[in-house]
mmCIF file of C-alpha atoms in Angstrom:
data_model
loop_
_atom_site.group_PDB
_atom_site.id
_atom_site.type_symbol
_atom_site.label_atom_id
_atom_site.label_comp_id
_atom_site.label_asym_id
_atom_site.label_seq_id
_atom_site.Cartn_x
_atom_site.Cartn_y
_atom_site.Cartn_z
ATOM 1 C CA MET G 1 -12.372 -13.645 -121.112
ATOM 2 C CA GLU G 2 -8.955 -14.282 -119.580
ATOM 3 C CA LEU G 3 -9.211 -18.040 -120.130
ATOM 4 C CA GLU G 4 -10.223 -17.826 -123.803
ATOM 5 C CA GLY G 5 -8.872 -20.865 -125.641
ATOM 6 C CA ARG G 6 -7.837 -22.724 -122.500
ATOM 7 C CA VAL G 7 -9.102 -26.247 -121.821
ATOM 8 C CA ALA G 8 -10.020 -27.053 -118.226
ATOM 9 C CA LEU G 9 -10.789 -30.397 -116.598
ATOM 10 C CA VAL G 10 -12.782 -30.073 -113.375
ATOM 11 C CA THR G 11 -13.397 -33.221 -111.338
ATOM 12 C CA GLY G 12 -16.458 -33.642 -109.161
ATOM 13 C CA ALA G 13 -18.092 -30.945 -111.253
ATOM 14 C CA GLY G 14 -21.669 -32.219 -111.092
ATOM 15 C CA GLY G 15 -24.214 -31.263 -108.458
ATOM 16 C CA ASP G 16 -23.450 -28.273 -106.255
ATOM 17 C CA SER G 17 -19.830 -28.244 -107.360
ATOM 18 C CA GLY G 18 -20.804 -27.380 -110.925
ATOM 19 C CA ALA G 19 -20.100 -23.798 -109.875
ATOM 20 C CA HIS G 20 -16.399 -24.218 -110.688
ATOM 21 C CA ALA G 21 -17.047 -25.477 -114.214
ATOM 22 C CA LEU G 22 -19.658 -22.809 -114.893
ATOM 23 C CA TYR G 23 -17.347 -20.069 -113.648
ATOM 24 C CA LEU G 24 -14.352 -21.157 -115.722
ATOM 25 C CA ALA G 25 -16.590 -21.458 -118.785
ATOM 26 C CA SER G 26 -17.840 -17.912 -118.190
ATOM 27 C CA LYS G 27 -14.210 -16.776 -118.448
ATOM 28 C CA GLY G 28 -13.786 -18.417 -121.844
ATOM 29 C CA ALA G 29 -12.428 -21.869 -120.975
ATOM 30 C CA LYS G 30 -13.561 -25.052 -122.713
ATOM 31 C CA LEU G 31 -14.694 -27.488 -120.052
ATOM 32 C CA VAL G 32 -14.260 -31.185 -119.471
ATOM 33 C CA VAL G 33 -16.964 -31.732 -116.848
ATOM 34 C CA ASN G 34 -16.153 -34.783 -114.758
ATOM 35 C CA ASP G 35 -18.389 -36.373 -112.168
ATOM 36 C CA VAL G 36 -18.989 -39.892 -110.939
ATOM 37 C CA SER G 37 -22.602 -39.362 -112.039
ATOM 38 C CA GLU G 38 -23.120 -39.415 -115.795
ATOM 39 C CA GLU G 39 -26.388 -37.503 -115.398
ATOM 40 C CA SER G 40 -24.792 -34.731 -113.329
ATOM 41 C CA SER G 41 -21.806 -34.235 -115.632
ATOM 42 C CA ALA G 42 -24.110 -34.108 -118.678
ATOM 43 C CA ARG G 43 -26.396 -31.577 -116.992
ATOM 44 C CA VAL G 44 -23.571 -29.167 -116.180
ATOM 45 C CA ALA G 45 -22.028 -29.571 -119.649
ATOM 46 C CA SER G 46 -25.423 -28.822 -121.230
ATOM 47 C CA GLU G 47 -25.805 -25.730 -119.069
ATOM 48 C CA ILE G 48 -22.428 -24.449 -120.236
ATOM 49 C CA GLU G 49 -23.286 -25.050 -123.892
ATOM 50 C CA ALA G 50 -26.707 -23.405 -123.478
ATOM 51 C CA ALA G 51 -24.855 -20.292 -122.277
ATOM 52 C CA GLY G 52 -22.722 -20.302 -125.441
ATOM 53 C CA GLY G 53 -19.702 -22.159 -124.092
ATOM 54 C CA GLN G 54 -18.020 -25.395 -125.081
ATOM 55 C CA ALA G 55 -18.102 -28.443 -122.813
ATOM 56 C CA MET G 56 -17.989 -32.208 -122.819
ATOM 57 C CA PRO G 57 -19.376 -34.472 -120.066
ATOM 58 C CA ALA G 58 -16.945 -37.020 -118.660
ATOM 59 C CA ALA G 59 -18.337 -39.525 -116.187
ATOM 60 C CA ALA G 60 -15.836 -41.582 -114.188
ATOM 61 C CA SER G 61 -14.542 -41.988 -110.672
ATOM 62 C CA VAL G 62 -11.253 -40.180 -110.084
ATOM 63 C CA THR G 63 -9.979 -43.404 -108.487
ATOM 64 C CA ASP G 64 -10.420 -45.219 -111.821
ATOM 65 C CA GLU G 65 -7.052 -44.714 -113.498
ATOM 66 C CA LEU G 66 -8.157 -46.207 -116.819
ATOM 67 C CA GLY G 67 -11.346 -44.126 -116.845
ATOM 68 C CA VAL G 68 -9.451 -40.909 -116.101
ATOM 69 C CA ASN G 69 -6.939 -41.595 -118.880
ATOM 70 C CA GLN G 70 -9.799 -42.211 -121.310
ATOM 71 C CA ILE G 71 -11.320 -38.843 -120.386
ATOM 72 C CA VAL G 72 -7.995 -37.098 -120.943
ATOM 73 C CA ASN G 73 -7.580 -38.792 -124.340
ATOM 74 C CA GLN G 74 -11.095 -37.748 -125.367
ATOM 75 C CA ALA G 75 -10.325 -34.154 -124.417
ATOM 76 C CA LEU G 76 -7.119 -34.258 -126.469
ATOM 77 C CA GLU G 77 -8.970 -35.653 -129.478
ATOM 78 C CA ARG G 78 -11.447 -32.785 -129.308
ATOM 79 C CA TRP G 79 -9.275 -29.821 -128.280
ATOM 80 C CA ASN G 80 -5.641 -31.011 -128.620
ATOM 81 C CA ARG G 81 -4.567 -29.773 -125.176
ATOM 82 C CA ILE G 82 -5.394 -29.565 -121.486
ATOM 83 C CA ASP G 83 -4.314 -26.391 -119.720
ATOM 84 C CA ILE G 84 -6.106 -26.515 -116.379
ATOM 85 C CA LEU G 85 -6.925 -29.284 -113.909
ATOM 86 C CA VAL G 86 -9.071 -28.572 -110.859
ATOM 87 C CA ASN G 87 -8.997 -31.560 -108.506
ATOM 88 C CA ASN G 88 -12.353 -30.993 -106.843
ATOM 89 C CA ALA G 89 -13.889 -34.461 -106.384
ATOM 90 C CA GLY G 90 -14.390 -35.594 -102.822
ATOM 91 C CA ILE G 91 -16.477 -37.435 -100.239
ATOM 92 C CA LEU G 92 -17.019 -37.356 -96.470
ATOM 93 C CA ARG G 93 -17.199 -40.233 -94.021
ATOM 94 C CA ASP G 94 -17.183 -38.286 -90.750
ATOM 95 C CA LYS G 95 -16.784 -40.125 -87.437
ATOM 96 C CA SER G 96 -14.606 -39.742 -84.400
ATOM 97 C CA PHE G 97 -11.350 -41.642 -84.812
ATOM 98 C CA ALA G 98 -12.411 -44.062 -82.057
ATOM 99 C CA LYS G 99 -15.445 -45.114 -84.106
ATOM 100 C CA MET G 100 -13.902 -44.907 -87.570
ATOM 101 C CA THR G 101 -12.942 -48.090 -89.403
ATOM 102 C CA MET G 102 -9.793 -48.293 -91.482
ATOM 103 C CA ASP G 103 -11.976 -48.918 -94.545
ATOM 104 C CA GLU G 104 -13.676 -45.560 -93.923
ATOM 105 C CA PHE G 105 -10.305 -43.907 -93.492
ATOM 106 C CA ARG G 106 -8.863 -45.508 -96.623
ATOM 107 C CA LEU G 107 -11.888 -44.682 -98.795
ATOM 108 C CA VAL G 108 -11.649 -40.951 -98.095
ATOM 109 C CA VAL G 109 -7.881 -40.913 -98.671
ATOM 110 C CA ASP G 110 -8.338 -42.855 -101.929
ATOM 111 C CA VAL G 111 -10.856 -40.382 -103.361
ATOM 112 C CA HIS G 112 -9.213 -37.138 -102.246
ATOM 113 C CA LEU G 113 -5.510 -37.917 -102.366
ATOM 114 C CA MET G 114 -5.165 -40.803 -104.798
ATOM 115 C CA GLY G 115 -7.879 -39.341 -107.031
ATOM 116 C CA ALA G 116 -5.973 -36.057 -107.283
ATOM 117 C CA ALA G 117 -2.707 -37.900 -107.901
ATOM 118 C CA ILE G 118 -4.264 -40.043 -110.642
ATOM 119 C CA CYS G 119 -5.782 -37.026 -112.412
ATOM 120 C CA SER G 120 -2.605 -34.948 -112.049
ATOM 121 C CA LYS G 121 -0.499 -37.797 -113.429
ATOM 122 C CA ALA G 122 -2.876 -38.168 -116.381
ATOM 123 C CA VAL G 123 -2.287 -34.553 -117.494
ATOM 124 C CA TRP G 124 1.288 -34.090 -116.276
ATOM 125 C CA GLU G 125 3.181 -35.109 -119.433
ATOM 126 C CA ILE G 126 0.714 -33.150 -121.566
ATOM 127 C CA MET G 127 1.379 -29.993 -119.569
ATOM 128 C CA ARG G 128 5.128 -30.584 -119.580
ATOM 129 C CA SER G 129 5.201 -31.019 -123.366
ATOM 130 C CA GLN G 130 3.125 -27.894 -124.004
ATOM 131 C CA LEU G 131 5.188 -25.939 -121.419
ATOM 132 C CA TYR G 132 2.035 -24.726 -119.747
ATOM 133 C CA GLY G 133 -0.239 -25.993 -117.035
ATOM 134 C CA ARG G 134 -2.313 -24.953 -114.063
ATOM 135 C CA ILE G 135 -3.298 -27.486 -111.378
ATOM 136 C CA VAL G 136 -5.467 -26.756 -108.348
ATOM 137 C CA MET G 137 -5.733 -29.114 -105.391
ATOM 138 C CA THR G 138 -8.792 -28.755 -103.174
ATOM 139 C CA THR G 139 -7.551 -28.709 -99.594
ATOM 140 C CA SER G 140 -9.517 -27.764 -96.476
ATOM 141 C CA SER G 141 -9.220 -26.021 -93.133
ATOM 142 C CA SER G 142 -9.898 -29.493 -91.716
ATOM 143 C CA GLY G 143 -6.516 -30.525 -93.084
ATOM 144 C CA LEU G 144 -4.705 -27.285 -92.366
ATOM 145 C CA TYR G 145 -5.970 -26.909 -88.801
ATOM 146 C CA GLY G 146 -7.982 -30.027 -87.885
ATOM 147 C CA ASN G 147 -11.667 -30.680 -87.145
ATOM 148 C CA PHE G 148 -13.288 -33.136 -84.777
ATOM 149 C CA GLY G 149 -14.585 -36.241 -86.522
ATOM 150 C CA GLN G 150 -12.560 -35.695 -89.704
ATOM 151 C CA ALA G 151 -9.302 -37.585 -89.180
ATOM 152 C CA ASN G 152 -9.611 -39.287 -92.584
ATOM 153 C CA TYR G 153 -10.681 -36.134 -94.423
ATOM 154 C CA GLY G 154 -8.147 -33.911 -92.659
ATOM 155 C CA ALA G 155 -5.281 -36.307 -93.349
ATOM 156 C CA ALA G 156 -6.175 -36.485 -97.051
ATOM 157 C CA LYS G 157 -6.579 -32.723 -97.361
ATOM 158 C CA MET G 158 -3.227 -31.931 -95.736
ATOM 159 C CA ALA G 159 -1.589 -34.580 -97.906
ATOM 160 C CA LEU G 160 -2.816 -32.641 -100.936
ATOM 161 C CA VAL G 161 -0.843 -29.624 -99.721
ATOM 162 C CA GLY G 162 2.293 -31.773 -99.732
ATOM 163 C CA LEU G 163 1.463 -32.983 -103.243
ATOM 164 C CA MET G 164 0.964 -29.386 -104.348
ATOM 165 C CA GLN G 165 4.301 -28.261 -102.882
ATOM 166 C CA THR G 166 6.285 -30.948 -104.673
ATOM 167 C CA LEU G 167 4.501 -30.789 -108.035
ATOM 168 C CA ALA G 168 4.951 -27.006 -108.057
ATOM 169 C CA ILE G 169 8.705 -27.418 -107.631
ATOM 170 C CA GLU G 170 8.963 -30.178 -110.257
ATOM 171 C CA GLY G 171 6.719 -28.355 -112.730
ATOM 172 C CA GLU G 172 8.224 -24.886 -112.446
ATOM 173 C CA LYS G 173 10.641 -25.101 -115.381
ATOM 174 C CA TYR G 174 7.840 -26.448 -117.590
ATOM 175 C CA GLY G 175 5.487 -23.536 -116.947
ATOM 176 C CA ILE G 176 3.263 -25.631 -114.647
ATOM 177 C CA ARG G 177 1.926 -23.785 -111.623
ATOM 178 C CA VAL G 178 0.267 -25.734 -108.832
ATOM 179 C CA ASN G 179 -1.867 -24.217 -106.083
ATOM 180 C CA ALA G 180 -4.466 -25.217 -103.509
ATOM 181 C CA LEU G 181 -7.964 -23.913 -102.799
ATOM 182 C CA ALA G 182 -9.546 -24.344 -99.363
ATOM 183 C CA PRO G 183 -13.273 -23.665 -99.870
ATOM 184 C CA THR G 184 -16.090 -23.136 -97.403
ATOM 185 C CA ALA G 185 -19.321 -23.733 -99.300
ATOM 186 C CA ALA G 186 -22.820 -25.105 -98.993
ATOM 187 C CA THR G 187 -22.595 -28.432 -100.826
ATOM 188 C CA GLN G 188 -23.873 -31.959 -100.317
ATOM 189 C CA MET G 189 -20.703 -32.580 -98.328
ATOM 190 C CA THR G 190 -21.236 -29.729 -95.856
ATOM 191 C CA HIS G 191 -24.983 -30.070 -95.199
ATOM 192 C CA GLY G 192 -25.237 -31.421 -91.676
ATOM 193 C CA VAL G 193 -21.653 -30.309 -90.952
ATOM 194 C CA LEU G 194 -22.218 -26.523 -91.081
ATOM 195 C CA SER G 195 -25.249 -24.818 -89.548
ATOM 196 C CA ASP G 196 -28.271 -24.082 -91.745
ATOM 197 C CA GLU G 197 -27.901 -20.358 -91.069
ATOM 198 C CA SER G 198 -24.260 -20.287 -92.151
ATOM 199 C CA LEU G 199 -25.039 -22.279 -95.299
ATOM 200 C CA THR G 200 -27.258 -19.442 -96.571
ATOM 201 C CA HIS G 201 -24.119 -17.269 -96.886
ATOM 202 C CA LEU G 202 -21.905 -19.961 -98.380
ATOM 203 C CA ASP G 203 -23.012 -20.241 -101.991
ATOM 204 C CA PRO G 204 -20.382 -22.304 -103.890
ATOM 205 C CA SER G 205 -20.395 -19.660 -106.633
ATOM 206 C CA LEU G 206 -18.747 -17.279 -104.144
ATOM 207 C CA VAL G 207 -15.731 -19.600 -103.937
ATOM 208 C CA SER G 208 -15.192 -20.146 -107.669
ATOM 209 C CA PRO G 209 -13.821 -16.642 -108.467
ATOM 210 C CA GLY G 210 -10.775 -17.639 -106.437
ATOM 211 C CA LEU G 211 -9.908 -20.034 -109.248
ATOM 212 C CA LEU G 212 -9.167 -17.181 -111.638
ATOM 213 C CA ALA G 213 -6.266 -16.066 -109.457
ATOM 214 C CA LEU G 214 -4.942 -19.637 -109.298
ATOM 215 C CA VAL G 215 -5.254 -20.670 -112.969
ATOM 216 C CA GLY G 216 -4.876 -17.436 -114.939
ATOM 217 C CA GLU G 217 -1.832 -16.288 -116.884
ATOM 218 C CA ALA G 218 -0.376 -14.508 -113.834
ATOM 219 C CA ALA G 219 -1.137 -17.358 -111.411
ATOM 220 C CA PRO G 220 1.238 -17.858 -108.489
ATOM 221 C CA THR G 221 2.543 -21.286 -107.566
ATOM 222 C CA ARG G 222 2.450 -23.065 -104.177
ATOM 223 C CA ALA G 223 -0.287 -20.743 -102.904
ATOM 224 C CA ILE G 224 -3.006 -21.915 -100.501
ATOM 225 C CA LEU G 225 -6.117 -19.788 -100.974
ATOM 226 C CA CYS G 226 -8.962 -19.969 -98.448
ATOM 227 C CA ALA G 227 -12.318 -18.861 -99.860
ATOM 228 C CA GLY G 228 -15.904 -18.644 -98.654
ATOM 229 C CA ALA G 229 -18.851 -16.225 -98.574
ATOM 230 C CA GLY G 230 -16.926 -13.837 -100.834
ATOM 231 C CA HIS G 231 -13.949 -13.646 -98.443
ATOM 232 C CA PHE G 232 -10.439 -14.647 -99.557
ATOM 233 C CA ALA G 233 -7.297 -15.218 -97.481
ATOM 234 C CA ARG G 234 -3.912 -16.912 -97.825
ATOM 235 C CA ALA G 235 -2.697 -19.745 -95.609
ATOM 236 C CA ASN G 236 0.978 -20.629 -95.286
ATOM 237 C CA VAL G 237 3.103 -23.444 -93.913
ATOM 238 C CA THR G 238 5.822 -21.592 -92.017
ATOM 239 C CA LEU G 239 9.084 -22.283 -90.188
ATOM 240 C CA THR G 240 10.264 -20.369 -87.118
ATOM 241 C CA GLU G 241 13.887 -19.292 -86.619
ATOM 242 C CA GLY G 242 14.185 -21.820 -83.811
ATOM 243 C CA VAL G 243 17.065 -22.339 -81.376
ATOM 244 C CA PHE G 244 20.308 -24.294 -81.572
ATOM 245 C CA ILE G 245 20.819 -26.683 -78.669
ATOM 246 C CA GLY G 246 23.339 -29.133 -80.100
ATOM 247 C CA ARG G 247 24.528 -32.427 -78.633
ATOM 248 C CA GLY G 248 24.300 -33.411 -75.012
ATOM 249 C CA GLU G 249 22.577 -35.813 -72.680
ATOM 250 C CA ASN G 250 20.230 -33.074 -71.498
ATOM 251 C CA SER G 251 19.357 -31.671 -74.925
ATOM 252 C CA GLY G 252 15.764 -32.846 -74.519
ATOM 253 C CA GLU G 253 15.462 -31.019 -71.219
ATOM 254 C CA GLN G 254 17.018 -27.902 -72.756
ATOM 255 C CA LEU G 255 14.419 -27.971 -75.534
ATOM 256 C CA VAL G 256 11.643 -28.201 -72.954
ATOM 257 C CA ASN G 257 13.109 -25.169 -71.184
ATOM 258 C CA GLN G 258 13.485 -23.238 -74.462
ATOM 259 C CA TRP G 259 10.187 -24.309 -76.021
ATOM 260 C CA ASP G 260 8.883 -20.733 -76.168
ATOM 261 C CA ALA G 261 12.024 -19.596 -77.989
ATOM 262 C CA ALA G 262 11.751 -22.458 -80.507
ATOM 263 C CA SER G 263 8.103 -21.523 -81.029
ATOM 264 C CA ASP G 264 8.635 -17.749 -81.347
ATOM 265 C CA ARG G 265 7.076 -16.709 -84.660
ATOM 266 C CA THR G 266 9.133 -13.530 -84.985
ATOM 267 C CA GLY G 267 11.011 -13.784 -88.277
ATOM 268 C CA GLU G 268 9.323 -17.007 -89.362
ATOM 269 C CA ILE G 269 9.562 -17.851 -93.063
ATOM 270 C CA VAL G 270 7.741 -19.793 -95.768
ATOM 271 C CA PRO G 271 10.454 -22.172 -97.018
ATOM 272 C CA ALA G 272 10.978 -22.262 -100.766
ATOM 273 C CA TYR G 273 11.604 -26.025 -100.602
ATOM 274 C CA GLY G 274 11.692 -28.771 -97.995
ATOM 275 C CA PHE G 275 15.471 -29.198 -97.738
ATOM 276 C CA LEU G 276 15.799 -25.590 -96.566
ATOM 277 C CA GLN G 277 15.098 -26.927 -93.074
ATOM 278 C CA ALA G 278 18.073 -29.298 -93.255
ATOM 279 C CA GLU G 279 20.315 -26.621 -94.772
ATOM 280 C CA ARG G 280 19.557 -24.200 -91.954
ATOM 281 C CA GLU G 281 20.018 -26.869 -89.285
ATOM 282 C CA LEU G 282 23.413 -27.833 -90.714
ATOM 283 C CA ALA G 283 24.485 -24.184 -90.868
ATOM 284 C CA SER G 284 23.394 -23.717 -87.263
ATOM 285 C CA ALA G 285 25.573 -26.683 -86.294
ATOM 286 C CA GLY G 286 28.545 -25.085 -88.051
ATOM 287 C CA SER G 287 28.561 -27.438 -91.036
ATOM 288 C CA SER G 288 29.229 -26.236 -94.571
ATOM 289 C CA SER G 289 28.156 -29.559 -96.117
ATOM 290 C CA GLU G 290 25.500 -29.740 -98.811
ATOM 291 C CA ALA G 291 22.214 -31.032 -97.425
ATOM 292 C CA MET G 292 21.311 -32.963 -100.568
ATOM 293 C CA ALA G 293 23.435 -35.850 -101.821
ATOM 294 C CA VAL G 294 22.416 -35.097 -105.417
ATOM 295 C CA THR G 295 21.485 -31.707 -106.824
ATOM 296 C CA ARG G 296 18.287 -32.002 -108.826
#
């Protein structure tokens, strides 16, 4: 019962995605079960309580800032803290970019990206004040690597990686660790996207154990965990050593000629922060100047 006494808010936790809430409850966490459907959130909360756990249903859209804040306040009134946030709510509006409207693009970004930002902001000061927090963003291979017909979804999911990277840096001194989970699972969102045969192996409950590594006491921070069918792997955003070309009218042509060298993955790194790129570029140019104007 590693999560005994912890309070976890899981968004989009009704329907097939109830697996996350049920799993965390099985590890001892008290659950705030959010879903846009009041019936679905109540059903999952009842299932947790029937198994001997503690849970409260919390129906609201993650894009409703007032509704999310009300849920957080209700959780505080009942349990006095929130330790874990799993940003899991999402939708699909798949179409090729040529056929996609901007409204369809914006809607998906609003739910995935803005919804996660709204929920993270709602618990951020609570986690800072208690010097403890675990936040999980739900990213996707569609964002990390791209998928046909998912420009809106892929853009939102990669944006969540950027949100994770920055919140992890800002939350580090407050004991807040922020990670991302990239699931492959048979849910309402993936029916019709993945083949029927593959869906038989992709039970959502096989993804949820990955959460324990991301929200437990020994959780890492800034990790991207890919999970599906009982298989787990790490994804990383890396930076190659690159080449220094410098100034010159033909610098563009030189880069074209040295493209393979700039792309060589030998010795590539996972930067600890974004400005490392600028620092290395300045050093390569022979500058000893600080990259940042203000040290934060």
